[in-house]
Coordinates of C-alpha atoms (C1' of nucleotides) and ligand atoms in Angstrom, one line a residue:
Chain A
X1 CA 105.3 69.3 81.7
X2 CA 104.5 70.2 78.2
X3 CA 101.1 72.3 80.0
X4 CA 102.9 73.8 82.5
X5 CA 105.2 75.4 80.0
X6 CA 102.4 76.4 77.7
X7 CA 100.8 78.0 80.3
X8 CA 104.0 80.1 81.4
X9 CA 104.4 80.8 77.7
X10 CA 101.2 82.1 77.9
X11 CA 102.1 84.5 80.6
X12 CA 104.7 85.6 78.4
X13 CA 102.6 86.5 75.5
X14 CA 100.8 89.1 78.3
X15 CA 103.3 92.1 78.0
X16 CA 103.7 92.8 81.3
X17 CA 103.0 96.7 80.8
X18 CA 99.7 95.5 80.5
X19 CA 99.3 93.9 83.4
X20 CA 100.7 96.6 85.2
X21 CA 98.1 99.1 83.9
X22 CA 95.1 96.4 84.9
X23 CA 95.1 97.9 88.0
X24 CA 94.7 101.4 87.2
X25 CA 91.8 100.7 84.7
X26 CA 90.6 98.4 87.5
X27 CA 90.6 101.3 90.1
X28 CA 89.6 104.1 88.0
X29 CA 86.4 102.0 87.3
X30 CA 85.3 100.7 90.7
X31 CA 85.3 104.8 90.7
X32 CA 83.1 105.0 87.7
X33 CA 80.7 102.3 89.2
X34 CA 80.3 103.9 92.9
X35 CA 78.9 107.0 90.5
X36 CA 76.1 104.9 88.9
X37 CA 78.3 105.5 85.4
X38 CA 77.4 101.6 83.9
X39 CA 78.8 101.9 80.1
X40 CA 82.1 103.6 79.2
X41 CA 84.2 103.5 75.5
X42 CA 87.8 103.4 75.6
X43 CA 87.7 106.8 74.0
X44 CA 87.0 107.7 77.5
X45 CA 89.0 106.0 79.8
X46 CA 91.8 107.1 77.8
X47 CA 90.7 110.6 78.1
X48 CA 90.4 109.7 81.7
X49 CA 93.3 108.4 82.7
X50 CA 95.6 110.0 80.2
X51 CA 96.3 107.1 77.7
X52 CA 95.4 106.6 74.1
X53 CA 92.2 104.4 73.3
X54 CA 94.2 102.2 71.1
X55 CA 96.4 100.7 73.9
X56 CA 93.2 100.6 76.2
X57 CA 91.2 98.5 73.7
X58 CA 94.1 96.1 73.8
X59 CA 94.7 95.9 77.6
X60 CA 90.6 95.3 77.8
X61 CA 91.1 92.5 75.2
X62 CA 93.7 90.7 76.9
X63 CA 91.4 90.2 79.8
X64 CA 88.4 88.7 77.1
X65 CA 86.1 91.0 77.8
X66 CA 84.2 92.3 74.8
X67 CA 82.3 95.3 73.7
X68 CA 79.2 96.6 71.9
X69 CA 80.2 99.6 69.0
X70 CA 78.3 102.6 69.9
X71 CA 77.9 101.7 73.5
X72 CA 81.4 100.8 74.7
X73 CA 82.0 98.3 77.3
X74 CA 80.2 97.6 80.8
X75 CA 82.1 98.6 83.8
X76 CA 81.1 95.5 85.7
X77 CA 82.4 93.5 82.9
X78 CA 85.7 95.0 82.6
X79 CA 86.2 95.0 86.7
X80 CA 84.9 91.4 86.5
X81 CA 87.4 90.2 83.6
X82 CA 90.4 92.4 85.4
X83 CA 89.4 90.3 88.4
X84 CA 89.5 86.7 86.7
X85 CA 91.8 87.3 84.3
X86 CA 94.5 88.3 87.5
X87 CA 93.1 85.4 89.6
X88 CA 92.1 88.2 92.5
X89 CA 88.6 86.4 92.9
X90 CA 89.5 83.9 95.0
X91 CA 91.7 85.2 97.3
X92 CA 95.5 84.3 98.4
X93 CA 96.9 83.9 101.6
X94 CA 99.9 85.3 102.5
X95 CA 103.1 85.9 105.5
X96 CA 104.6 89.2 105.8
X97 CA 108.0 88.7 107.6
X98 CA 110.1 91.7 109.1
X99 CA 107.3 93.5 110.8
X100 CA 109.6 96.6 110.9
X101 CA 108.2 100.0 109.4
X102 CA 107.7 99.2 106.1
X103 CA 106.3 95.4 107.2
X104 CA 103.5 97.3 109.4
X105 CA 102.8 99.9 106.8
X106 CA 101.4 96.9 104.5
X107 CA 100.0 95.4 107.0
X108 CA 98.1 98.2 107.9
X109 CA 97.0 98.7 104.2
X110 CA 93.4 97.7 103.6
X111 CA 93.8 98.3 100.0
X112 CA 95.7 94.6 99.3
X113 CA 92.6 92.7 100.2
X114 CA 90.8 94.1 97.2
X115 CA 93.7 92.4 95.4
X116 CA 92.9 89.2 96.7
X117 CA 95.5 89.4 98.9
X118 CA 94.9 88.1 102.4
X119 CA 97.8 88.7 104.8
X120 CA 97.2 86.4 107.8
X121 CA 99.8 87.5 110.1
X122 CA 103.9 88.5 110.2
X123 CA 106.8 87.1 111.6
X124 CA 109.7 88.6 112.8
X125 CA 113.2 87.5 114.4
X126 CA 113.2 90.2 117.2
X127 CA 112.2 88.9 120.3
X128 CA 110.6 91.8 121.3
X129 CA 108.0 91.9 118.1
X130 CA 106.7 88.5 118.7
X131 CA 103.5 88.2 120.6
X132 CA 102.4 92.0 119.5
X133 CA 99.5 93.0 117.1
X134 CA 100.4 95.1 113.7
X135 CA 96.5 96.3 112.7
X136 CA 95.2 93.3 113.5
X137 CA 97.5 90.8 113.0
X138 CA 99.8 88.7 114.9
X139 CA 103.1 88.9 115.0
X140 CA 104.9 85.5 115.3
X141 CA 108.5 84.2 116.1
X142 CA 110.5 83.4 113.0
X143 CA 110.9 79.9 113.9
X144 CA 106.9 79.5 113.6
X145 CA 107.4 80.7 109.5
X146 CA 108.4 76.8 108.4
X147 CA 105.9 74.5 109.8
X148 CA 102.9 77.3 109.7
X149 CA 103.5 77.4 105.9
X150 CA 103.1 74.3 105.6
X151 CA 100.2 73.5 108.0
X152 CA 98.2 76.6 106.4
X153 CA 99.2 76.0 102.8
X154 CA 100.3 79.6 102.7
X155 CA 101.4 80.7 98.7
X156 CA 102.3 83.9 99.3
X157 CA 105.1 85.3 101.2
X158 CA 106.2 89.0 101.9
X159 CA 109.8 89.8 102.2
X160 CA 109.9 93.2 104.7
X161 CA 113.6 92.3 106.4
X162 CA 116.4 94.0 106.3
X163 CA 118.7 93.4 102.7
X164 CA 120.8 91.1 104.2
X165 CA 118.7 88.4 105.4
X166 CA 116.6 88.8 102.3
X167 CA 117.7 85.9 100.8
X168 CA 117.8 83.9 103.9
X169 CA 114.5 84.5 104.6
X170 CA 113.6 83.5 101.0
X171 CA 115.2 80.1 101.4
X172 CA 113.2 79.6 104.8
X173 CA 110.0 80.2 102.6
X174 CA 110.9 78.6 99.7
X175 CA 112.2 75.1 102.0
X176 CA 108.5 75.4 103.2
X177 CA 106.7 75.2 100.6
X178 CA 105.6 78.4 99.7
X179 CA 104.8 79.3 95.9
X180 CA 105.7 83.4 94.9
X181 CA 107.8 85.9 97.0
X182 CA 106.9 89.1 97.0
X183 CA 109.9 91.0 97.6
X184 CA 110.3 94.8 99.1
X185 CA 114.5 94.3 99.8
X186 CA 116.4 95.9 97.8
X187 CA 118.6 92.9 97.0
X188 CA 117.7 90.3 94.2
X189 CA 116.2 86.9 95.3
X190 CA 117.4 83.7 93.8
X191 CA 114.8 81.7 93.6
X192 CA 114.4 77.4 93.6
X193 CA 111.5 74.9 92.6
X194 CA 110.0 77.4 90.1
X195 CA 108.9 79.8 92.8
X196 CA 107.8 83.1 91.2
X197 CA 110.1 85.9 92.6
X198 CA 108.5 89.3 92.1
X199 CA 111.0 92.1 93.5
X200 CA 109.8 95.2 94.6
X201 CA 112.7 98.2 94.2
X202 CA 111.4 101.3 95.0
X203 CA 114.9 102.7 93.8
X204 CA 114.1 101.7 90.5
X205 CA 111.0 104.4 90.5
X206 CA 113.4 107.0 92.1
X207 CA 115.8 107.1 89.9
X208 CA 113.2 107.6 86.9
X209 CA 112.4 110.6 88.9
X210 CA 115.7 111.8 89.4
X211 CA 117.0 111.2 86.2
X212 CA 113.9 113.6 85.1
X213 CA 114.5 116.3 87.3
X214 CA 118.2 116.1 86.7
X215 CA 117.3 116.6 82.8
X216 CA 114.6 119.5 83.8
X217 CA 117.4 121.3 86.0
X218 CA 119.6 121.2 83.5
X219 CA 117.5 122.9 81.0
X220 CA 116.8 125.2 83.2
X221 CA 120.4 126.4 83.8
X222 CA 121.0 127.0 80.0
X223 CA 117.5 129.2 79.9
X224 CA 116.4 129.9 83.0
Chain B
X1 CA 112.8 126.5 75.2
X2 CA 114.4 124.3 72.2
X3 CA 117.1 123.5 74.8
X4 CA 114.7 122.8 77.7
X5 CA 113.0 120.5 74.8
X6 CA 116.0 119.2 73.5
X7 CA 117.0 117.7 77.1
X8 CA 113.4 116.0 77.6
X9 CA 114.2 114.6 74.4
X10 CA 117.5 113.1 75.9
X11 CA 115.7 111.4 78.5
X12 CA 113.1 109.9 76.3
X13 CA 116.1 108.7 74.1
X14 CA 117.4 106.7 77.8
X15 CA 115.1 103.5 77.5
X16 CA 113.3 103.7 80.9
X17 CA 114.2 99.5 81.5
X18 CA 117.6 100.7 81.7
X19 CA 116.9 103.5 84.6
X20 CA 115.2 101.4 86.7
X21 CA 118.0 98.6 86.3
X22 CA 120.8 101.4 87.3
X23 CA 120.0 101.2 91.0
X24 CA 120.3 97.3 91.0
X25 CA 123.8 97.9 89.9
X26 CA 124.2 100.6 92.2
X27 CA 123.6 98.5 94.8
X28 CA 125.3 95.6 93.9
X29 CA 128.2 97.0 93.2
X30 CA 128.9 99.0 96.4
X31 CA 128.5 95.2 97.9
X32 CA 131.3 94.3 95.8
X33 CA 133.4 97.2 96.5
X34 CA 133.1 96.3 100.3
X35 CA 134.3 93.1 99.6
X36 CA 137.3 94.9 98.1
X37 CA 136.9 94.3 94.8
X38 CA 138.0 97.2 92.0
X39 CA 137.4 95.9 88.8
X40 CA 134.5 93.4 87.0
X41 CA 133.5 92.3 83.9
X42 CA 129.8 92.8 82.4
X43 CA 129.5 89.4 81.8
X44 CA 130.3 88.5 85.9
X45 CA 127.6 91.3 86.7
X46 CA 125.0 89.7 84.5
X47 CA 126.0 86.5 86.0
X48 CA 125.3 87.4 89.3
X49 CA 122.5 89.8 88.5
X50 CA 121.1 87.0 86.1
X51 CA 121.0 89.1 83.4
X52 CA 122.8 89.1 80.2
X53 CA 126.5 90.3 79.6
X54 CA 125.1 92.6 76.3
X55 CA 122.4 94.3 78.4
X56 CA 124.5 95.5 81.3
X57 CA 126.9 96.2 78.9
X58 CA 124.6 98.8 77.3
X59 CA 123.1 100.0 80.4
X60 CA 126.7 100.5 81.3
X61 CA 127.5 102.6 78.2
X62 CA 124.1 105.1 79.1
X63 CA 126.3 106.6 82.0
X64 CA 129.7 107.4 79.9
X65 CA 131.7 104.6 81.7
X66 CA 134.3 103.0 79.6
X67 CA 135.8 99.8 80.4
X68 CA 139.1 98.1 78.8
X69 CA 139.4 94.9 77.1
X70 CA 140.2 92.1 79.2
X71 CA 139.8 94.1 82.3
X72 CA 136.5 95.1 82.8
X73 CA 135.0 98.2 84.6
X74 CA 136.2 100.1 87.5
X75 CA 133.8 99.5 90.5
X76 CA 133.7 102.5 91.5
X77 CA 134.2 104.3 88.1
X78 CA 130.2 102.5 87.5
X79 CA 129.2 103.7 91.1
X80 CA 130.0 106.7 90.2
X81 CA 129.0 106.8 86.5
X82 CA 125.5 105.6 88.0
X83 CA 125.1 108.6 90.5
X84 CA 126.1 111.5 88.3
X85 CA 124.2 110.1 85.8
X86 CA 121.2 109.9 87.5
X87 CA 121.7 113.2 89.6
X88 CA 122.3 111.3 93.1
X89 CA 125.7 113.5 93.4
X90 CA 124.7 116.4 94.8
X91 CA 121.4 115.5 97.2
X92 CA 117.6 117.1 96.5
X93 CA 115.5 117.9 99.4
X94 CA 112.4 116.3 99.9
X95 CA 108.8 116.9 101.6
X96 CA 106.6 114.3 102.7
X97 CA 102.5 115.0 103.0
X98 CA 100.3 112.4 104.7
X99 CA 102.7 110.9 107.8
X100 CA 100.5 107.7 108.0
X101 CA 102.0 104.3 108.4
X102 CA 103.5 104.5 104.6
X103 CA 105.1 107.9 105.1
X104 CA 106.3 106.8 108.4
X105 CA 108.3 103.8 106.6
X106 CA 109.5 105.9 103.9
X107 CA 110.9 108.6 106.8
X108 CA 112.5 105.7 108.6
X109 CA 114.2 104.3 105.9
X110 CA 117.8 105.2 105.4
X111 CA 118.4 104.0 102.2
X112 CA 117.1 107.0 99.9
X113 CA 119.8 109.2 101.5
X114 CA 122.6 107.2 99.6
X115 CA 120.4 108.2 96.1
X116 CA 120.2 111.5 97.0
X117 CA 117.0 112.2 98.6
X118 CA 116.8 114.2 101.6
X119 CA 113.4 114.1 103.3
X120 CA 113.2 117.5 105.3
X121 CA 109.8 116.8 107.1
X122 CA 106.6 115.5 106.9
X123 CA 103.2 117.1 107.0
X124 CA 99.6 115.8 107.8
X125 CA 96.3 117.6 108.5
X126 CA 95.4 115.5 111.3
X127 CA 96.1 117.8 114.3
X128 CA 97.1 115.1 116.8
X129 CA 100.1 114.6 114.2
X130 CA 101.6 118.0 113.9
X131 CA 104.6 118.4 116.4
X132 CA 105.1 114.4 116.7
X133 CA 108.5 113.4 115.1
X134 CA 108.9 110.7 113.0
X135 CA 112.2 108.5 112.7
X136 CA 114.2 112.2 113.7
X137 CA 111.7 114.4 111.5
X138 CA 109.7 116.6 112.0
X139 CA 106.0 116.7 111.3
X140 CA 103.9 119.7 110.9
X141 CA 100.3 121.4 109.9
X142 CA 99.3 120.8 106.5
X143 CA 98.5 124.8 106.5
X144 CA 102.9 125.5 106.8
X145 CA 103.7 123.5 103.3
X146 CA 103.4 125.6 101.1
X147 CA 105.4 128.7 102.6
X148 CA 107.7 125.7 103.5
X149 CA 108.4 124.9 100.2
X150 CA 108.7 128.4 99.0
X151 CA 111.0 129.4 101.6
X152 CA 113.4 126.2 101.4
X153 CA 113.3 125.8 97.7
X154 CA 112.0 122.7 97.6
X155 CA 111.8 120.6 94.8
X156 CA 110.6 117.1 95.6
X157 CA 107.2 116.3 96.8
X158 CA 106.5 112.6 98.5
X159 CA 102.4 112.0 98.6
X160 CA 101.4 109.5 101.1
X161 CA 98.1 110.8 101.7
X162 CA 94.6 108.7 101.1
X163 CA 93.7 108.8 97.5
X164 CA 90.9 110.9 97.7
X165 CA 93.0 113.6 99.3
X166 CA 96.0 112.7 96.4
X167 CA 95.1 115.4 94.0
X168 CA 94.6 118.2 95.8
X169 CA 98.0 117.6 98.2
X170 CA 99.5 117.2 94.8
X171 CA 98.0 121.1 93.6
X172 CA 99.1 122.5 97.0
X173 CA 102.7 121.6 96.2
X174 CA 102.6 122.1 92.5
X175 CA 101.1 126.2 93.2
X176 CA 104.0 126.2 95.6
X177 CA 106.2 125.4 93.1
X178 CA 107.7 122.3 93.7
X179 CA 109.4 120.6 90.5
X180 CA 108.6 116.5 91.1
X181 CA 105.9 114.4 93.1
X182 CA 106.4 111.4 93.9
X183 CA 102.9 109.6 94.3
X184 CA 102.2 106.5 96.4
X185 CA 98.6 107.1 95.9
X186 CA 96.9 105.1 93.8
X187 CA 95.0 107.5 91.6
X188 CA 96.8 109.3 89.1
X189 CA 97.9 112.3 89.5
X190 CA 97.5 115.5 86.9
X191 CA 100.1 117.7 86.2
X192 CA 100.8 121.3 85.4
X193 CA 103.6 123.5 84.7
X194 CA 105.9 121.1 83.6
X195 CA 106.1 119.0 87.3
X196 CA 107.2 115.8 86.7
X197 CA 105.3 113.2 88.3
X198 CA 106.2 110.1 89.1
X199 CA 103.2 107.3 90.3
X200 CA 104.3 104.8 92.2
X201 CA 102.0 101.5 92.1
X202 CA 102.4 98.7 94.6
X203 CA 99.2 97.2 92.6
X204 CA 101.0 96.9 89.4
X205 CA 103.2 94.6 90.8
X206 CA 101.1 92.7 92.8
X207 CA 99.3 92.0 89.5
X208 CA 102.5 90.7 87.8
X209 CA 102.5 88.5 90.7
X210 CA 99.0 87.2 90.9
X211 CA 98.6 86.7 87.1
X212 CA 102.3 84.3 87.4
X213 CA 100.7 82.5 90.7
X214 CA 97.4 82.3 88.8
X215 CA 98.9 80.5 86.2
X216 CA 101.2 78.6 87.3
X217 CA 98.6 76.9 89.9
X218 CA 96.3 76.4 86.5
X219 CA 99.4 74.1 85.4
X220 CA 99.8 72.7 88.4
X221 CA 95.6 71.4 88.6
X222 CA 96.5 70.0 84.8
X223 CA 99.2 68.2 85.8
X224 CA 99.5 67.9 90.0
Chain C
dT1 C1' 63.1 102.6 57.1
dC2 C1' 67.5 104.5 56.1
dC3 C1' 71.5 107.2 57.1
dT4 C1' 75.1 108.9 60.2
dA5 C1' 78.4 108.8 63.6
dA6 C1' 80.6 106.4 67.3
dT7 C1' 82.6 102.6 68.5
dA8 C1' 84.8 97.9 69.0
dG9 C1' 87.8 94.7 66.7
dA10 C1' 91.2 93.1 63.2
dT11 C1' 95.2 94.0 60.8
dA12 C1' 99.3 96.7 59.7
dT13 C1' 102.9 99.8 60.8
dT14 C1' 106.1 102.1 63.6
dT15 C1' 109.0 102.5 67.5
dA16 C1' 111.5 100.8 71.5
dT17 C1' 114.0 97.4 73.6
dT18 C1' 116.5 93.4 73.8
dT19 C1' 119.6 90.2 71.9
dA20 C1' 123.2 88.7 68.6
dT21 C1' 127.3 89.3 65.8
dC22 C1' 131.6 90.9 64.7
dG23 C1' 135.9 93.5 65.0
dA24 C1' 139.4 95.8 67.9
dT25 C1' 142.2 95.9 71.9
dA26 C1' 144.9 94.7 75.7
dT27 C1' 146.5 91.2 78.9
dA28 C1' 148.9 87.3 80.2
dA29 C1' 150.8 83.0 79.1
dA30 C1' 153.8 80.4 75.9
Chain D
dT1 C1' 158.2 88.3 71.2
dT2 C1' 154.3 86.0 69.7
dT3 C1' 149.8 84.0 70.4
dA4 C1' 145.5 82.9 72.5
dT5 C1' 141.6 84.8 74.7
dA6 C1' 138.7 87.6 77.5
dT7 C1' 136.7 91.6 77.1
dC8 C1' 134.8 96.0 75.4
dG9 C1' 132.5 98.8 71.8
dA10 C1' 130.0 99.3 67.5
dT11 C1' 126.8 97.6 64.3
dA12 C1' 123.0 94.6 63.0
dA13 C1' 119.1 91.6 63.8
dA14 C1' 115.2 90.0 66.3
dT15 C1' 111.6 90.7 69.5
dA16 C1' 108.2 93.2 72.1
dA17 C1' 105.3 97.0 72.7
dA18 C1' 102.9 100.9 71.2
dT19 C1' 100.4 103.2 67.7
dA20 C1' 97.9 103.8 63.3
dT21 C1' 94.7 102.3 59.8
dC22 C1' 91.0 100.0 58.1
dT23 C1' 86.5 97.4 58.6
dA24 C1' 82.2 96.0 60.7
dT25 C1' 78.6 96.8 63.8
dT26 C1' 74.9 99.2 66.0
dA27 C1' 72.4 102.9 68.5
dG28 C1' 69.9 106.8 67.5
dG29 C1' 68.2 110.4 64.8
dA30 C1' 66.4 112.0 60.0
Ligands
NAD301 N1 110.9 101.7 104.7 C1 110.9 101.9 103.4 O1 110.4 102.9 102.9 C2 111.6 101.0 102.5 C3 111.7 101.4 101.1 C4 112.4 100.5 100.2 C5 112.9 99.3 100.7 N2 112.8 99.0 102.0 C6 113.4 97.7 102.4 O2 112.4 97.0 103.2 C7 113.1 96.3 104.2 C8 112.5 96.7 105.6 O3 112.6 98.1 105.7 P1 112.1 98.8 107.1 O4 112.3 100.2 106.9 O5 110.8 98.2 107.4 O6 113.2 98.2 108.2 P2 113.0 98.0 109.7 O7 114.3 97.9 110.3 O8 112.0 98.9 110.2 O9 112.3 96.5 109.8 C9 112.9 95.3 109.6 C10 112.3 94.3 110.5 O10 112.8 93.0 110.1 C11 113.1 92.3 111.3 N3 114.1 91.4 111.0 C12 115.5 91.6 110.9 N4 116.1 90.5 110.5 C13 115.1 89.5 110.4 C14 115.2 88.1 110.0 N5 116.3 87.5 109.7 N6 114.0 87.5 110.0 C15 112.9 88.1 110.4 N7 112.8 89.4 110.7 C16 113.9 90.1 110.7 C17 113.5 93.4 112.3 O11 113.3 92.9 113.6 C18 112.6 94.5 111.9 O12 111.4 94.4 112.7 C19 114.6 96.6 104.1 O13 115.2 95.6 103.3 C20 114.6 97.9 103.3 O14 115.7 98.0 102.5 C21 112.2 99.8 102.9
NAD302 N1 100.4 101.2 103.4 C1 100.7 100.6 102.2 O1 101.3 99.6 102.2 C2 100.3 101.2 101.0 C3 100.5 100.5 99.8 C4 100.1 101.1 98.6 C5 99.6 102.3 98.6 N2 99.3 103.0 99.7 C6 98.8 104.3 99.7 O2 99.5 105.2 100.4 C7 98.7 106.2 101.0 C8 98.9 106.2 102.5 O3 98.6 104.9 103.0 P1 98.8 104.6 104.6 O4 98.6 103.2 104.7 O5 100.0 105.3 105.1 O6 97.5 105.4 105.1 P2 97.3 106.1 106.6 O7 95.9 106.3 106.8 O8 98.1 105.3 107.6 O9 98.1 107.5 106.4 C9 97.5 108.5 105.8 C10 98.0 109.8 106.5 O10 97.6 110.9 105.7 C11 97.0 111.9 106.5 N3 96.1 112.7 105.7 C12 94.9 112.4 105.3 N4 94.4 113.4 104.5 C13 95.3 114.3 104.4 C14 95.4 115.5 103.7 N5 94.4 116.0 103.0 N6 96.6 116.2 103.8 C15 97.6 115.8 104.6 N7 97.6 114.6 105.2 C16 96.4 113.9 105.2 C17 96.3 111.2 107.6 O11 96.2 112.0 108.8 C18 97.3 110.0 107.8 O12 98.3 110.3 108.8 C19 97.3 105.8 100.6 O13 96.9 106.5 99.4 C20 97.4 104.3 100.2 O14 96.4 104.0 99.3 C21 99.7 102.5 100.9

DNA sequence: TCCTAATAGATATTTATTTATCGATATAAA
DNA sequence: TTTATATCGATAAATAAATATCTATTAGGA
């Protein structure tokens, strides 16, 4: 027990800003590479990607990777360590269910598999879905979910119902076996057995936006 | 332009946790006041939001609600609070480039109406697109957007284009004067003229997610 | 070969955010 | 009416994150 909860307190001590700007680095320099560019400083992916070398030196850090004064850091490296250092090497399985609009929009995003993310097919509760194809993948009956789960080992699952059976669906997943719940309802999962909820509010990125155009307008009406 | 300056400070002064935690309340409490229920305490918010009592409290206390001792909040004084605070009173018109299978599930879904956001139409350069209608909108020719968003005054841009295509969708609406862009792109997108920009990155939170599933399995292989 | 400048890495400081403490207030029960 | 207590609101402390400063290293030119 005592390593488990070193571990998560390890986790902890990764502010999660950083792990949320992984990503960008990660995408800006699979850019970089595809242009031949092999050695960059953090002087310049700050420039880049509008940051301040400081807090890019310490998000490169976090991942271990380590780099040469004067010369900077390879982009292979870094892209490498982002990898690792996230676990997106090996890659996760994962069940969408609620193949509705926004369930076939990420299953028709190639983008996720890059993030070791490998979603092997959806479920849904309408009769009607079941038996279809969504880019690729099958859609099942909700009743498979359970004992596929378990059969296939799945970690991941995908939340893309409707609010209200959010948390019913969760259950389903959790009772199976399954390990983190990605969530895209707008409600807020309770989760059992340790399983790793991470909820997905696309609300929460709106009303940053409004707030700041609500601020701008504002202004605008006192000096136009 | 000290006013217009003075108001931008204001918004940096509102910790951006607390905007993106305003919709969760939102939402949960127009559950509540379905369920009839007029008045509520910060501490049985946080408890069923598993949060703490003193945050909500505070996040409360950003929109100008007041509560009384002993009592609690008004439901729908929050709801409220929440919506003129963060400009969802009085509804911004929205245009959507790139009607792919994202923009499709963003037209379809009915939740942004209730923060305010009204998504006009959607446009996309591929030609077998233009004149379709998505969930009861309109799509048209990339070519029309601009005059569009001259003519109709609007101020919100939604980019669900490919990446390589983010920036330049992004300058078409920014030279037509559009005031915010919301970006589902994953490349970041630069500004001018003051637009504010807001980046929306499903990869940032798939890497909170893998890093917790990463580690936690690492636990689990210590001790099975 | 030595010097210069760019750069990473370590340490320190500042700022932002969260969490705790305490006092005031109003309700409801005694 | 009085008292106990749940609650808000203000202030203070602690924690987390971002930023600044300093030091060491090394490529590349003098
Ligand atoms: N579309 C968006 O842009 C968007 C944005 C933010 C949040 N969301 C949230 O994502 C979820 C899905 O949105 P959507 O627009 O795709 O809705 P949708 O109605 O298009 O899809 C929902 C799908 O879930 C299925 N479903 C319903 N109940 C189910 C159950 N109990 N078990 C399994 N499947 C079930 C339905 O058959 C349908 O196919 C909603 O919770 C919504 O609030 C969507
Ligand atoms: N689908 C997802 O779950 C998901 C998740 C994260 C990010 N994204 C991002 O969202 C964007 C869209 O993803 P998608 O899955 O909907 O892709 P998609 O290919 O289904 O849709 C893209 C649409 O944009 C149109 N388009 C292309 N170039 C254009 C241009 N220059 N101007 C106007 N329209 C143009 C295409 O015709 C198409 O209809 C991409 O940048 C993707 O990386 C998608």
């Amino acid at each position: 027990m005592e390593s488990k909860d070193e571990k998560i307190k390890i986790v902890r001590g990764i502010p999660e800003p950083t792990l949320r700007r992984l990503p960008v680095y990660h995408q800006y320099l699979r850019e970089l590479e595809q242009k031949k560019v092999f050695f960059i400083s953090c002087t310049a992916i700050a420039a880049d990607l509008k940051l301040i070398p400081i807090q890019v030196r310490k998000d490169i850090e976090m991942t271990g990777v380590v780099g040469r004064p004067k010369i900077g850091y390879s982009v292979k490296q870094i892209i490498d360590g982002i990898e690792e250092f996230l676990g997106w090497k090996k890659s996760s399985e994962a069940f969408l269910a609620g193949a509705g609009s926004l369930g076939a929009a990420i299953l028709g995003y190639q983008g996720f598999k890059e993030y070791g993310l490998d979603i092997l097919a959806a479920f849904d509760n309408n009769p009607a879905k079941a038996g279809t194809i969504i880019h690729g993948r099958k859609v099942y009956a909700m009743e498979k979910l359970p004992d596929l789960i378990r059969r296939m080992k799945v970690k991941i699952g995908i939340i893309t119902v409707p609010a209200v059976s959010a948390q019913k669906t969760a259950d389903i997943m959790m009772d199976a076996g399954i390990s983190a719940i990605w969530n895209f309802a707008p409600v807020k999962i309770s989760p059992f057995g340790g399983v790793i909820i991470q909820n997905e509010n696309l609300a929460a990125s709106l009303a940053v936006l409004s707030k700041k155009l609500k601020v701008m307008q504002a202004a605008e009406n006192i000096r136009p």
